[in-house]
PDB file of C-alpha atoms in Angstrom:
ATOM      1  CA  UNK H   1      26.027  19.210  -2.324  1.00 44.00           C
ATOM      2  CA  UNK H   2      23.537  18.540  -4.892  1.00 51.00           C
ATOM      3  CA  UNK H   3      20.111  19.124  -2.606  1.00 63.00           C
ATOM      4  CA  UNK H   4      18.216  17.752  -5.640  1.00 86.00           C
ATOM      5  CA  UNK H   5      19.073  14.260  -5.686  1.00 94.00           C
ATOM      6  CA  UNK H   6      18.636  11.724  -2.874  1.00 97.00           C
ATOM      7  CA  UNK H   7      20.804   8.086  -2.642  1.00 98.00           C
ATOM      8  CA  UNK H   8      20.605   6.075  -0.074  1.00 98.00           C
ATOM      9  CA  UNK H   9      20.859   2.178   0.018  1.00 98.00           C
ATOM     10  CA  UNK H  10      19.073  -0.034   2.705  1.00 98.00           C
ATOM     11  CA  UNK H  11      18.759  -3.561   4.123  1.00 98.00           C
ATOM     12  CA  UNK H  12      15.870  -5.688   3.172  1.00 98.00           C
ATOM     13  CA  UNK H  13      12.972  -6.357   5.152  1.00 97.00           C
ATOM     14  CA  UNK H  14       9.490  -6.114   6.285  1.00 94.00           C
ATOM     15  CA  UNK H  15       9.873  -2.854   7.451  1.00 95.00           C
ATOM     16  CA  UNK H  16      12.251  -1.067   5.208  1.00 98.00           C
ATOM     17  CA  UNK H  17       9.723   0.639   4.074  1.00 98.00           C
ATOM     18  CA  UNK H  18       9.188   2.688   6.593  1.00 98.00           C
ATOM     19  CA  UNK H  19      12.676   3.861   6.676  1.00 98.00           C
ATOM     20  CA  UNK H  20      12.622   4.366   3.438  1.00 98.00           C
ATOM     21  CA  UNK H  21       9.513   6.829   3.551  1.00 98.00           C
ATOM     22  CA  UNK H  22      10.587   8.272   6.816  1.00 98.00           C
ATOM     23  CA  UNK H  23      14.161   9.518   4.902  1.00 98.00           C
ATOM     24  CA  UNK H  24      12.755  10.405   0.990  1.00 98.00           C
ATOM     25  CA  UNK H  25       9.270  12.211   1.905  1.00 98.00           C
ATOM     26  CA  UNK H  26      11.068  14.997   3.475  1.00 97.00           C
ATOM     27  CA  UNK H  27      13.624  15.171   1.021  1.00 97.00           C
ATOM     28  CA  UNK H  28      10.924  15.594  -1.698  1.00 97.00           C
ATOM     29  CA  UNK H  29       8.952  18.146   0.876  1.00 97.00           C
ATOM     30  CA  UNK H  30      12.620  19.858   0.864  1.00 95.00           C
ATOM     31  CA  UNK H  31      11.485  19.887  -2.898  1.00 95.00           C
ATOM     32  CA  UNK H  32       8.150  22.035  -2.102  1.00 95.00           C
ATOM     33  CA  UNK H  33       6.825  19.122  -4.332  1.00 96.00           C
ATOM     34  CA  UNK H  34       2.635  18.918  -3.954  1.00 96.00           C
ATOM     35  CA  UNK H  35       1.915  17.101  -1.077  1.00 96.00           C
ATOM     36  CA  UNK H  36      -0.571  14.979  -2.819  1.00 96.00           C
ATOM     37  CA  UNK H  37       2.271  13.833  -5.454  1.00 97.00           C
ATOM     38  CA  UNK H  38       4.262  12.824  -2.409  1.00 98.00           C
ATOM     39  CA  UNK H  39       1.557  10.775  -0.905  1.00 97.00           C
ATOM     40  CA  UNK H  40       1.194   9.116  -4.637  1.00 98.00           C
ATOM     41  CA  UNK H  41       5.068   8.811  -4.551  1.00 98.00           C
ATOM     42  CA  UNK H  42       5.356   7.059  -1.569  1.00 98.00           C
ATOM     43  CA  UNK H  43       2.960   4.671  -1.949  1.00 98.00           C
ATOM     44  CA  UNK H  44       4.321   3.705  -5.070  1.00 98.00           C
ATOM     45  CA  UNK H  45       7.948   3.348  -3.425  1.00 98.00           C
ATOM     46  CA  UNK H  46       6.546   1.322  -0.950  1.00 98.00           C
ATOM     47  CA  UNK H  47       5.544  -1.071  -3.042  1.00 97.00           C
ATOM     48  CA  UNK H  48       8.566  -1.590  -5.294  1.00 97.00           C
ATOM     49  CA  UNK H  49      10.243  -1.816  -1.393  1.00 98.00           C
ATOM     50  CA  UNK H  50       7.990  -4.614  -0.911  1.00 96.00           C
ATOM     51  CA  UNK H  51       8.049  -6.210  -3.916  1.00 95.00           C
ATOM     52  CA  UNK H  52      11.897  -6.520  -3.564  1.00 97.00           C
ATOM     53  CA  UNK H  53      12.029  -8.013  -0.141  1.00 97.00           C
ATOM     54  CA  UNK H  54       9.297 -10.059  -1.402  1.00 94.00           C
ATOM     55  CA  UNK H  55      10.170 -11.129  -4.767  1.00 94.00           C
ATOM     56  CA  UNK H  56      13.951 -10.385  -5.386  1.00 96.00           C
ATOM     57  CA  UNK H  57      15.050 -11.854  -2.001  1.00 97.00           C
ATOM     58  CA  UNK H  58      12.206 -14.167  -1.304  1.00 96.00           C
ATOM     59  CA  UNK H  59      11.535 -12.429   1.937  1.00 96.00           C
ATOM     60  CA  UNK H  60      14.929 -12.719   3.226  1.00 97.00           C
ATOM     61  CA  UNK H  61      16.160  -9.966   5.570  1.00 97.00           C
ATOM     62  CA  UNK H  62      19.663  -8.516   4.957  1.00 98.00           C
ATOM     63  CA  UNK H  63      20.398  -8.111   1.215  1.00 98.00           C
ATOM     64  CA  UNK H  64      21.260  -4.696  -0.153  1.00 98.00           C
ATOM     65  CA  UNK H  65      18.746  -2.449  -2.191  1.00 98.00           C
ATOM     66  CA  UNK H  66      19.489   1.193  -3.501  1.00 98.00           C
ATOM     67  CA  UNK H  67      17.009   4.238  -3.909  1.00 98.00           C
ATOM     68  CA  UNK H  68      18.330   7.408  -5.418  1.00 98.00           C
ATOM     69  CA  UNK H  69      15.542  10.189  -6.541  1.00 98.00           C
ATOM     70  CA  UNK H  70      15.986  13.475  -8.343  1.00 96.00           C
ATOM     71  CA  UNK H  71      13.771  16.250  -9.466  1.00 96.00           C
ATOM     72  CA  UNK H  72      15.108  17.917 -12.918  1.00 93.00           C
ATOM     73  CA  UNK H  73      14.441  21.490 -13.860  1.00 91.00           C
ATOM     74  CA  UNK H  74      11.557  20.310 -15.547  1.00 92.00           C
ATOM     75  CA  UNK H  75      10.170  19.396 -12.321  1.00 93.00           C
ATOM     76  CA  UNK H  76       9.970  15.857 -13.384  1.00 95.00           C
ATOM     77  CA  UNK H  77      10.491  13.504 -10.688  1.00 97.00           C
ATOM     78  CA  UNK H  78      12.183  10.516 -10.730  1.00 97.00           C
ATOM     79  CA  UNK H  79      12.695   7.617  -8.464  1.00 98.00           C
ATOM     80  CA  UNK H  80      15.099   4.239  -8.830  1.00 98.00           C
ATOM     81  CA  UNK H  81      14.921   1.305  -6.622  1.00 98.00           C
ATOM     82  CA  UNK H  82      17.941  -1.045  -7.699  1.00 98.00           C
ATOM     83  CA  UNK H  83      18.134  -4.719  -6.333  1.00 98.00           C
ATOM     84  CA  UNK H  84      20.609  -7.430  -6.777  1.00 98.00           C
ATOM     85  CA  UNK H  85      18.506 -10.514  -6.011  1.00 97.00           C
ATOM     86  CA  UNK H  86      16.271 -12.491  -8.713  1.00 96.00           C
ATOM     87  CA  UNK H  87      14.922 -10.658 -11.625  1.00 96.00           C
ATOM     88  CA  UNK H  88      10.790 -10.160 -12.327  1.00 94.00           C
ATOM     89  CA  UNK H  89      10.100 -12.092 -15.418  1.00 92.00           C
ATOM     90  CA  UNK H  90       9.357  -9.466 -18.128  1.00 87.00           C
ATOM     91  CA  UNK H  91       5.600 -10.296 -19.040  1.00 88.00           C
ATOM     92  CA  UNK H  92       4.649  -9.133 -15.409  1.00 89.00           C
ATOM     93  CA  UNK H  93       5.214  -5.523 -16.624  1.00 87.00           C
ATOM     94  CA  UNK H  94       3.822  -5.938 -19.917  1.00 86.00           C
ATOM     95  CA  UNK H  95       0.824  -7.621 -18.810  1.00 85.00           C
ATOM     96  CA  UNK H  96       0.168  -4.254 -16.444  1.00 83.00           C
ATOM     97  CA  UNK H  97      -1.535  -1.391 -18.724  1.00 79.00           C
ATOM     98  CA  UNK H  98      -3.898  -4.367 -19.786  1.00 79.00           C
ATOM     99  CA  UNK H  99      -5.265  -5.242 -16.205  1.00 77.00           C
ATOM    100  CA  UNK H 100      -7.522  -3.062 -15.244  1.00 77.00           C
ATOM    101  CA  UNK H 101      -8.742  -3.270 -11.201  1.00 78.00           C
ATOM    102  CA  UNK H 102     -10.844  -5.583 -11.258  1.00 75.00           C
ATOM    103  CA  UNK H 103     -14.297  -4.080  -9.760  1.00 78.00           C
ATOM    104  CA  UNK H 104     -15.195  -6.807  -6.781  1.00 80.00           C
ATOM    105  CA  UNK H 105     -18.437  -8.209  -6.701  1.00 78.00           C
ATOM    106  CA  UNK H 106     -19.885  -9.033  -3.312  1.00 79.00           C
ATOM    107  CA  UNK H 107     -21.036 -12.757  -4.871  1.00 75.00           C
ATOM    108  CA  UNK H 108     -18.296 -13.191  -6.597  1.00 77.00           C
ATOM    109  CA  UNK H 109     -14.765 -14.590  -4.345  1.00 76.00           C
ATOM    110  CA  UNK H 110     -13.141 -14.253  -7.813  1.00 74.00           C
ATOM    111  CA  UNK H 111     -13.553 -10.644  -8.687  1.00 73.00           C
ATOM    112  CA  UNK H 112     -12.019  -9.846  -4.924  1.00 71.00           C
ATOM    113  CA  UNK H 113      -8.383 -10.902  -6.255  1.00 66.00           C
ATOM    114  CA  UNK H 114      -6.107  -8.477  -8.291  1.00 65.00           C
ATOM    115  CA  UNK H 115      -2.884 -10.155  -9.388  1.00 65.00           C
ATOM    116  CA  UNK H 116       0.089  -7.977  -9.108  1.00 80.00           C
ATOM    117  CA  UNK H 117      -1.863  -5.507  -7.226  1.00 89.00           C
ATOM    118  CA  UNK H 118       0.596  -3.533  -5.839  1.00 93.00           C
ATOM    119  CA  UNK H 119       2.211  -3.011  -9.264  1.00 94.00           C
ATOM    120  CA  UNK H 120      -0.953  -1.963 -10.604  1.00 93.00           C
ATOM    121  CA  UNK H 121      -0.852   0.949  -7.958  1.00 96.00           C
ATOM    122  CA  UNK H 122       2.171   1.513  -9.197  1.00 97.00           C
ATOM    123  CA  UNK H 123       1.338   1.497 -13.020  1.00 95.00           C
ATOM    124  CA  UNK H 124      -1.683   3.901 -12.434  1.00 95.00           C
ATOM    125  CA  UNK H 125      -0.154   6.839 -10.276  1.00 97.00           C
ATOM    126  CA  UNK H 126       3.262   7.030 -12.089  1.00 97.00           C
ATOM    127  CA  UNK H 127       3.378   8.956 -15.233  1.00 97.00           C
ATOM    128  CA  UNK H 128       6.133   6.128 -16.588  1.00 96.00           C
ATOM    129  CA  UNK H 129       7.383   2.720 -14.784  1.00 96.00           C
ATOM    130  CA  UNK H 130      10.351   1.409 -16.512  1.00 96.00           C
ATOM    131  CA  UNK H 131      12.273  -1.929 -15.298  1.00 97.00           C
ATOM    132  CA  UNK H 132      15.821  -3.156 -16.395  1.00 97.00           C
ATOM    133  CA  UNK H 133      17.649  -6.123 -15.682  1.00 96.00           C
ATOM    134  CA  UNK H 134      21.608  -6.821 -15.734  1.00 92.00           C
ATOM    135  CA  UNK H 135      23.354  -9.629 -15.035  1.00 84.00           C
ATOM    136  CA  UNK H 136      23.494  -8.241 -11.263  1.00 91.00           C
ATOM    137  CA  UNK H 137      21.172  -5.514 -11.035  1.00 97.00           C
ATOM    138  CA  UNK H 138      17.507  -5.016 -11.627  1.00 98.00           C
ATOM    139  CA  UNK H 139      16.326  -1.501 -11.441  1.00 98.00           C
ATOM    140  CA  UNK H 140      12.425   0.066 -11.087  1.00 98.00           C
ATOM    141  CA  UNK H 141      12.649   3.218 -12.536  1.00 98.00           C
ATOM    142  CA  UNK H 142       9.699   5.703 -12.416  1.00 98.00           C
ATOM    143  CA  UNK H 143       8.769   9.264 -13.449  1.00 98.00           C
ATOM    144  CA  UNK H 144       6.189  11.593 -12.162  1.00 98.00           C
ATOM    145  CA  UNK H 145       5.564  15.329 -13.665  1.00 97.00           C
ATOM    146  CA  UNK H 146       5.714  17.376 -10.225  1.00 94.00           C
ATOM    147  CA  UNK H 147       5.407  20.438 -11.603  1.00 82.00           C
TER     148      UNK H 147
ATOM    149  CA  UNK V   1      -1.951  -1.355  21.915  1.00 84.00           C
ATOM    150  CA  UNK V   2      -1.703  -1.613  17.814  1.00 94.00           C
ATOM    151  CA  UNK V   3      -5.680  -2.586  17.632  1.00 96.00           C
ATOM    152  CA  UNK V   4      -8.347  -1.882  20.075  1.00 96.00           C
ATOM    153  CA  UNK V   5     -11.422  -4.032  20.180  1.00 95.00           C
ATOM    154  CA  UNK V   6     -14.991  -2.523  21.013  1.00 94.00           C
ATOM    155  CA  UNK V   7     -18.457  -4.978  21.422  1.00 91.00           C
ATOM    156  CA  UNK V   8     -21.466  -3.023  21.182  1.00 87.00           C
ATOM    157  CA  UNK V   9     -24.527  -3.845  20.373  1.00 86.00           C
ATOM    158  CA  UNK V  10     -24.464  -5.681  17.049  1.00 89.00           C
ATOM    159  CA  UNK V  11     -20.898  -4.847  16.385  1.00 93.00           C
ATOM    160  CA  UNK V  12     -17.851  -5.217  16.732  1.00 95.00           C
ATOM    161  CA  UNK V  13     -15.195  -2.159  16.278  1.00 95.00           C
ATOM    162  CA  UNK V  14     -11.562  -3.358  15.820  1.00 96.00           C
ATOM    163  CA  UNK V  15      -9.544   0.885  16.295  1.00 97.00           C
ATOM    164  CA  UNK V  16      -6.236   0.357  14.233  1.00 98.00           C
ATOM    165  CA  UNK V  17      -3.812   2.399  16.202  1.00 97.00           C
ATOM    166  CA  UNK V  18      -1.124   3.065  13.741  1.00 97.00           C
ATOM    167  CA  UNK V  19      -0.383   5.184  11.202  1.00 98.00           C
ATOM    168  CA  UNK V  20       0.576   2.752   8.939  1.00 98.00           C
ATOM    169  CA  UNK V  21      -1.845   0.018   7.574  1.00 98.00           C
ATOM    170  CA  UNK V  22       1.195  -1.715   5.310  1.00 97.00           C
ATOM    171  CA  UNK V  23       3.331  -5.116   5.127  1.00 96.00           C
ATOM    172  CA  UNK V  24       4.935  -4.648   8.224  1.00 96.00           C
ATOM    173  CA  UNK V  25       1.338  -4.823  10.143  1.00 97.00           C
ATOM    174  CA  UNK V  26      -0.709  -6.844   7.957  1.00 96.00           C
ATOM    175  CA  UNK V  27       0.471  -9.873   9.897  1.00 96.00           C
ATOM    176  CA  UNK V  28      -0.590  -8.289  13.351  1.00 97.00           C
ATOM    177  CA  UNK V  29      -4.022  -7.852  11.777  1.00 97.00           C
ATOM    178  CA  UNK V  30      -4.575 -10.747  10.321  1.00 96.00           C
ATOM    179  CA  UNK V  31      -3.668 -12.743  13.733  1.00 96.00           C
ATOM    180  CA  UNK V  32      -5.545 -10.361  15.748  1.00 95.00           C
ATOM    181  CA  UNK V  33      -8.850 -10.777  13.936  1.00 95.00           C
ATOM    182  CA  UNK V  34      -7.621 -14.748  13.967  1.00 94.00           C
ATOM    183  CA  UNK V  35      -8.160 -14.281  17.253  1.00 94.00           C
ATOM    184  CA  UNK V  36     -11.251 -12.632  17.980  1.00 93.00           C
ATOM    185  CA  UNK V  37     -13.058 -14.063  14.925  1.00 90.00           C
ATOM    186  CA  UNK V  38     -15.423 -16.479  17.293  1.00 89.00           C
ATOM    187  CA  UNK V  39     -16.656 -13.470  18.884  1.00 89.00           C
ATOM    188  CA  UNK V  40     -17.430 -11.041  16.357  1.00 90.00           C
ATOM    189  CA  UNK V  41     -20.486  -9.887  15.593  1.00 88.00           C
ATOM    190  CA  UNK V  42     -22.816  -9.107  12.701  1.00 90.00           C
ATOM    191  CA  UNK V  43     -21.236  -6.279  11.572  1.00 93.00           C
ATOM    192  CA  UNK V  44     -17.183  -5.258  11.547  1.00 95.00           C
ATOM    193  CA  UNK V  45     -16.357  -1.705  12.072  1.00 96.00           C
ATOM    194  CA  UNK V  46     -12.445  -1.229  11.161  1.00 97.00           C
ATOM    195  CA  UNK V  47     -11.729   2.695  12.582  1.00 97.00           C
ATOM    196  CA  UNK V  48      -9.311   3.888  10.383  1.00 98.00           C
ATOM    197  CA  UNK V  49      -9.155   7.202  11.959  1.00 97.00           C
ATOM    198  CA  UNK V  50      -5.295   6.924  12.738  1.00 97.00           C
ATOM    199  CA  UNK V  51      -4.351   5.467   9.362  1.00 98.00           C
ATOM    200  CA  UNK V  52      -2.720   7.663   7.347  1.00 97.00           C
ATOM    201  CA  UNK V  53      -0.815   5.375   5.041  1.00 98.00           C
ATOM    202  CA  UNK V  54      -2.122   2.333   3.546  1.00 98.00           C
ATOM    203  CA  UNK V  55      -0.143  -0.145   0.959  1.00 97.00           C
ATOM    204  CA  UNK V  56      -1.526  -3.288  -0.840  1.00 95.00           C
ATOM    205  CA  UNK V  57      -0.732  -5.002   1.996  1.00 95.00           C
ATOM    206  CA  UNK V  58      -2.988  -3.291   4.011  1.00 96.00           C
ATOM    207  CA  UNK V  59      -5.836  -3.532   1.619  1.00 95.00           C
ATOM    208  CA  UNK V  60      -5.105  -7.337   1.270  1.00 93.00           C
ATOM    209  CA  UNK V  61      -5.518  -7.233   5.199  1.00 95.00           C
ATOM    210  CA  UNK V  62      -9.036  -5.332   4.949  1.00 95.00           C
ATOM    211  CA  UNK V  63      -9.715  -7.933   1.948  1.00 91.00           C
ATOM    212  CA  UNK V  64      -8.333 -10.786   4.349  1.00 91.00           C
ATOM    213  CA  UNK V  65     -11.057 -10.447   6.671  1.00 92.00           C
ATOM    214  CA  UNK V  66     -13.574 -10.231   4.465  1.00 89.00           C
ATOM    215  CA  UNK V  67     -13.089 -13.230   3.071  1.00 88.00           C
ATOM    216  CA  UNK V  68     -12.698 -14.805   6.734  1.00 90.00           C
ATOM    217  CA  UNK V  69     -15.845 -13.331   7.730  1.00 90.00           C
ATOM    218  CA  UNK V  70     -18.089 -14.098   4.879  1.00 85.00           C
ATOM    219  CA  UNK V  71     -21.592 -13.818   6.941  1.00 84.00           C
ATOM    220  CA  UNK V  72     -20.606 -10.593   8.408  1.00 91.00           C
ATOM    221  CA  UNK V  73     -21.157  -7.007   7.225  1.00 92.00           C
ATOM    222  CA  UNK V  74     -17.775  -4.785   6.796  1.00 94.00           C
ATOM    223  CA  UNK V  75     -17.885  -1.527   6.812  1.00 96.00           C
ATOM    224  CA  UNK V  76     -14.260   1.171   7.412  1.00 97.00           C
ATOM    225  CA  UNK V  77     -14.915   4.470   9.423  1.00 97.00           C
ATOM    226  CA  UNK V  78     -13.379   7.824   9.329  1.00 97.00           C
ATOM    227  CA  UNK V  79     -10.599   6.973   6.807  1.00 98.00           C
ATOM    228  CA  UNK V  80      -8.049   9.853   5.938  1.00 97.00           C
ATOM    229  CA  UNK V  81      -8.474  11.065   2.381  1.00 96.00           C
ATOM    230  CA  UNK V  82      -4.532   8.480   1.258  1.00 97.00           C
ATOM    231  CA  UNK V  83      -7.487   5.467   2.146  1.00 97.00           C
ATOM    232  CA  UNK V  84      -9.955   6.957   0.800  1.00 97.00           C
ATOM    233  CA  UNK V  85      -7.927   7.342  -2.238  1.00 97.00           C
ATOM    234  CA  UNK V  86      -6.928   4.120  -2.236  1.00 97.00           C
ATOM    235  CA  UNK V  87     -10.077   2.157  -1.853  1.00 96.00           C
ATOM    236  CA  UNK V  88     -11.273   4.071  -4.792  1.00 96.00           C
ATOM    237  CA  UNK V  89      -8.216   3.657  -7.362  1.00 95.00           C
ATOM    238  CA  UNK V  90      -8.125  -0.442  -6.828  1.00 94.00           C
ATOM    239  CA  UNK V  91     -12.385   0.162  -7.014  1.00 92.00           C
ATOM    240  CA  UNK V  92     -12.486  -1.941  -3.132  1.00 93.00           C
ATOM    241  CA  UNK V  93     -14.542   1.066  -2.222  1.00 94.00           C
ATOM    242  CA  UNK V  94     -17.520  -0.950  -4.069  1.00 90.00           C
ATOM    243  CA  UNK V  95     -17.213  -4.092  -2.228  1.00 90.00           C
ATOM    244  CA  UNK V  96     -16.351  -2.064   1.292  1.00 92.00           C
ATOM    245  CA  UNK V  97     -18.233   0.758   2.344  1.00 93.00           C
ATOM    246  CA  UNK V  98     -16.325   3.284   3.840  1.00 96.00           C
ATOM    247  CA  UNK V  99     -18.892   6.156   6.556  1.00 96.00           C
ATOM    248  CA  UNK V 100     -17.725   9.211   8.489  1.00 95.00           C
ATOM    249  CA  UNK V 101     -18.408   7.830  11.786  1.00 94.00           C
ATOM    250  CA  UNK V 102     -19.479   4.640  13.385  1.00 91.00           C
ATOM    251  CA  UNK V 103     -22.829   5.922  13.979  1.00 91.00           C
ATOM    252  CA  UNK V 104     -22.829   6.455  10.271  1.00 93.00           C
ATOM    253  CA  UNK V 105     -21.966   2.612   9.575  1.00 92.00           C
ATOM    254  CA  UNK V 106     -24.368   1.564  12.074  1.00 87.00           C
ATOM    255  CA  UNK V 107     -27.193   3.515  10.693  1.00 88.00           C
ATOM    256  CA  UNK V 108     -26.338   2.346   7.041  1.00 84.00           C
ATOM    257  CA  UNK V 109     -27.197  -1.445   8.478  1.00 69.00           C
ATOM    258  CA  UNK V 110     -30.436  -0.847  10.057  1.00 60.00           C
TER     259      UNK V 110
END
């Protein structure tokens, strides 16, 4: 058994998240990876969790969604969440590294919103966030340097 | 109980008694301060203290009620360095002052 690499696929839903998290943070404290990584890990798998039940299934509870994570000899982490429900239009991605937080302004309603702010998280604690789409399949891919 | 409501004074302290502030319990929040919204006071403590995971869903909760509550003062209490974090990175922690303690919060007001 390969201790290194973690698959596991789950049903959509509000709360798959939390089984999610409860199963891969103490596989990657198995890893003796930095606890403060993890924390940054988990957030970010969180959201992609979210943003599947959300977005690929329209909030519907049941569909299927894999997450498989690895840590190479490089002690680069890595961390796939694969859906089969409706892909994210590409220019959501793109548009990321250009959207900085938006710093609110007490004043201001407008400055409060963040569009796409859980991908944002995402963007700015992973070291890479990659995102194909199949005909079937869309997968968030991202890599962290644990080391 | 998943939130715990204190009146004192000039404030109001809604305790969030989970450890996770994320999609799942955004909902609960949102309809608990839905409820209790007549009755709140000039200032809203959220006591963090137990949180030790928040998403965006969370933060869209704490963001929620500030938008509800646009003549009262927010302020979060003794959050756990992951909120902390968090409130800095998406820059909320310059719209929402975060304070060690109540007392702190309090004090910061008058």
């Amino acid at each position: 058994m390969n201790t290194r690499t973690f698959h596991k696929q789950y049903i959509s839903s509000l709360e798959a998240s939390r089984l999610v998290a409860d199963d891969i943070v103490p596989f990657w404290q198995q890893l003796n990876i930095d606890l403060s990584i993890i924390g940054q890990m988990e957030l970010c798998l969180v959201e992609i969790v979210n943003n599947v039940f959300e977005h690929a299934y329209g909030n519907t509870e049941g569909p299927l969604f894999d997450i498989s994570s690895h840590l190479n000899d490089k002690q680069q982490l890595t961390i796939e969440i694969s859906d089969y429900g409706n892909a994210m239009p590409k220019h959501i991605l793109e548009d990321l590294p250009t959207a900085d937080f938006v710093e609110p302004v007490a004043d201001d309603p407008t400055t409060w919103l963040q569009s796409s702010r859980g991908l944002k998280i995402v963007q700015e604690l992973t070291d890479t966030i990659e995102y194909t789409s199949t005909d079937k399949r869309n997968t968030f891919k991202l890599l962290k340097e644990a080391g | 109980m998943q939130f715990e409501i204190i009146e004192k004074g000039q404030y109001t302290v809604i305790q969030v008694n989970e450890a996770r502030f994320d999609a799942k319990l955004a909902p609960s929040f949102r309809e608990e301060l839905e409820s209790i919204k007549g009755n709140i006071r000039d200032h809203l403590v959220l006591d963090l203290g137990g949180v030790r995971f928040m998403d965006s869903s969370g933060l869209g909760a704490v963001m929620g009620a500030y938008k509800m509550l646009r003549n009262t003062k927010i302020s979060i209490v003794n959050p756990q360095k992951p909120i902390v974090d968090l409130l800095k990175l998406t820059r909320m922690d310059k719209l929402i002052l975060s304070h060690p303690t109540i007392e702190a919060a309090v004090a910061a007001t008058a």
